[in-house]
Amino acid sequence: MTVNGLTLDFFRNYTHLEVSFDPGVNVIVGENAQGKTNLVEAVAYLSSASSHRARYDRELIQFGIDRAFLKAELFSRKRDYILEAQLTRGMRRQLWSNGVRLKSAGELAGILTTVLFCPEDLYLIRAGAGDRRRFLDSCICQLRPRYAAALAEYHRLHEQKGRILRDWEEKPSLLGALDDYSLRMAQCGAILIHYRAHFIKKLNQAAPAIHTDCSGGREQLELSYDTVSTVLDPLASPKQILGQLLDHQERHRQAEIDSHSCLTGPHRDELAIQIDGNLAKTFASQGQVRTAALALKLAARDILYQDTGEWPVLLLDDVLSELDHRRQEFVLNRITSGQVLITCCEDEKLAQLKTGRAFHIHAGKLV
Ligand code: ATP
Ligand code: MG
């Protein structure tokens, strides 16, 4: 798939931008704080209605303005699409695909898939389990509308159940709703576990080979899925998983009430990563951490391709300057097909790339 054009109004530091992209490599060059990351963030936003670095949509709207607008013209699944998003302060964002209003972000799944790679991702292995869950979620949401819907609902229920558990001492009547929230969380949670298990299985088929390639055949990467302990087979159907989740919840009901926190469910899942049999989070060296992170990201790109038959748009934000020469070459050599947007501060780093288009960004404008 390719993004042919992008229009932004009052998005971050872009008051108005219209840009056409090359179907291959696009290099976005500019000094610090000029809007390079904002540009790739806008493309990524249109793929999932979420941003990797903004907690709230309102952060994406230009300071002092009430409304932002994003539009991408793209070619995907053998047809043209126009995706639009309108962000309004104090209101829910609105999305359209070819002029038709979308009811949820899940309906975006499969239209524009992106893999974003930024310097923070190089520490994905060392970061907390939450960052690895976000990595899984962002990949699976782009593939499965049902997952995206279940995840959004799960987050909502988790927040509300958390509030009940936090406040029940002041307002004991709140506990009346606890079991209902637990049941609904388990229903959504079973869907999350099922899809996560299948995605991790695919990751574990793709990532080790990439890791071996990049580490010169010296190291063995292995991924596994740690979820709620009563779930015997996370690859089973959500219906089978549900019973096992309810069992865990039942056993921890009193502990949740006593500790005022939500102790059971896939919001505590972990994608466990081992290198040569040792837990990477604890034991990997800096170089190993980077290589493993690269392998995960590139594997995710391969899986999205296998699933949809189209290369996702690859967004490399400032990542090349963080990599040594060998790993830079490794990443660039794997981009033989598909569209890619690369941001950097100086374009001489990209001398290896012979084709494509360069864009110079200054203060939120194309120059
Ligand atoms: P670097 O090379 O340092 O990564 P960059 O070109 O990627 O820089 P961006 O992260 O895109 O920079 O940010 C560009 C500018 O946008 C920053 O100065 C930032 O303060 C500004 N900015 C961020 N959010 C908003 C907003 N909501 N409204 C206006 N400006 C914003
Ligand atoms: Mg940046």
Short mmCIF file of N, CA and C and ligand atoms in Angstrom, two decimals, residues 12-13 31-38 53 59-63 318 345, ligand 1:
data_model
loop_
_atom_site.label_atom_id
_atom_site.label_comp_id
_atom_site.label_asym_id
_atom_site.label_seq_id
_atom_site.Cartn_x
_atom_site.Cartn_y
_atom_site.Cartn_z
N ARG A 12 -0.43 19.59 15.17
CA ARG A 12 0.85 19.94 15.82
C ARG A 12 1.37 21.27 15.27
N ASN A 13 2.62 21.31 14.76
CA ASN A 13 3.14 22.61 14.29
C ASN A 13 2.86 22.87 12.80
N GLU A 31 16.07 20.29 10.67
CA GLU A 31 16.75 20.42 11.96
C GLU A 31 15.83 19.95 13.07
N ASN A 32 16.34 19.96 14.28
CA ASN A 32 15.52 19.55 15.42
C ASN A 32 14.30 20.44 15.56
N ALA A 33 13.21 19.85 16.02
CA ALA A 33 11.98 20.58 16.35
C ALA A 33 11.34 21.31 15.18
N GLN A 34 11.47 20.79 13.98
CA GLN A 34 10.88 21.46 12.81
C GLN A 34 9.57 20.78 12.38
N GLY A 35 9.37 19.52 12.80
CA GLY A 35 8.10 18.85 12.45
C GLY A 35 8.27 17.51 11.75
N LYS A 36 9.46 16.92 11.80
CA LYS A 36 9.68 15.63 11.12
C LYS A 36 8.86 14.52 11.78
N THR A 37 8.99 14.41 13.09
CA THR A 37 8.25 13.36 13.79
C THR A 37 6.75 13.62 13.69
N ASN A 38 6.36 14.90 13.75
CA ASN A 38 4.93 15.21 13.63
C ASN A 38 4.36 14.68 12.32
N ARG A 53 2.93 8.73 20.71
CA ARG A 53 3.51 9.56 21.76
C ARG A 53 2.52 10.53 22.40
N GLU A 59 -3.61 16.66 22.32
CA GLU A 59 -2.20 17.07 22.22
C GLU A 59 -1.78 17.28 20.76
N LEU A 60 -2.56 16.67 19.84
CA LEU A 60 -2.19 16.73 18.43
C LEU A 60 -2.70 18.01 17.76
N ILE A 61 -3.63 18.68 18.43
CA ILE A 61 -4.20 19.90 17.85
C ILE A 61 -3.27 21.07 18.13
N GLN A 62 -3.11 21.93 17.13
CA GLN A 62 -2.17 23.04 17.27
C GLN A 62 -2.53 23.90 18.49
N PHE A 63 -1.49 24.34 19.19
CA PHE A 63 -1.72 25.18 20.37
C PHE A 63 -2.62 26.36 20.00
N ASP A 318 14.07 8.87 12.74
CA ASP A 318 15.33 9.19 13.39
C ASP A 318 16.12 7.96 13.84
N CYS A 345 18.17 14.26 10.43
CA CYS A 345 18.60 15.66 10.51
C CYS A 345 19.55 16.02 9.37
P1 ATP B 1 13.79 16.24 16.33
O1 ATP B 1 14.81 16.22 15.26
O2 ATP B 1 14.31 16.93 17.53
O3 ATP B 1 13.18 14.93 16.62
P2 ATP B 1 11.35 16.97 14.93
O4 ATP B 1 11.51 17.73 13.66
O5 ATP B 1 11.03 15.56 14.86
O6 ATP B 1 12.63 17.25 15.83
P3 ATP B 1 8.77 17.33 16.12
O7 ATP B 1 8.74 16.35 17.22
O8 ATP B 1 8.06 16.98 14.88
O9 ATP B 1 10.25 17.75 15.80
O10 ATP B 1 8.18 18.66 16.74
C1 ATP B 1 8.25 19.91 16.06
C2 ATP B 1 7.68 21.02 16.92
O11 ATP B 1 6.27 20.82 17.06
C3 ATP B 1 8.24 21.08 18.33
O12 ATP B 1 8.83 22.35 18.53
C4 ATP B 1 7.02 20.95 19.21
O13 ATP B 1 7.09 21.79 20.35
C5 ATP B 1 5.92 21.39 18.29
N1 ATP B 1 4.60 20.92 18.72
C6 ATP B 1 4.28 19.74 19.30
N2 ATP B 1 2.98 19.66 19.56
C7 ATP B 1 2.43 20.81 19.12
C8 ATP B 1 1.12 21.34 19.11
N3 ATP B 1 0.08 20.65 19.59
N4 ATP B 1 0.92 22.56 18.56
C9 ATP B 1 1.97 23.26 18.06
N5 ATP B 1 3.23 22.82 18.05
C10 ATP B 1 3.47 21.61 18.57
#
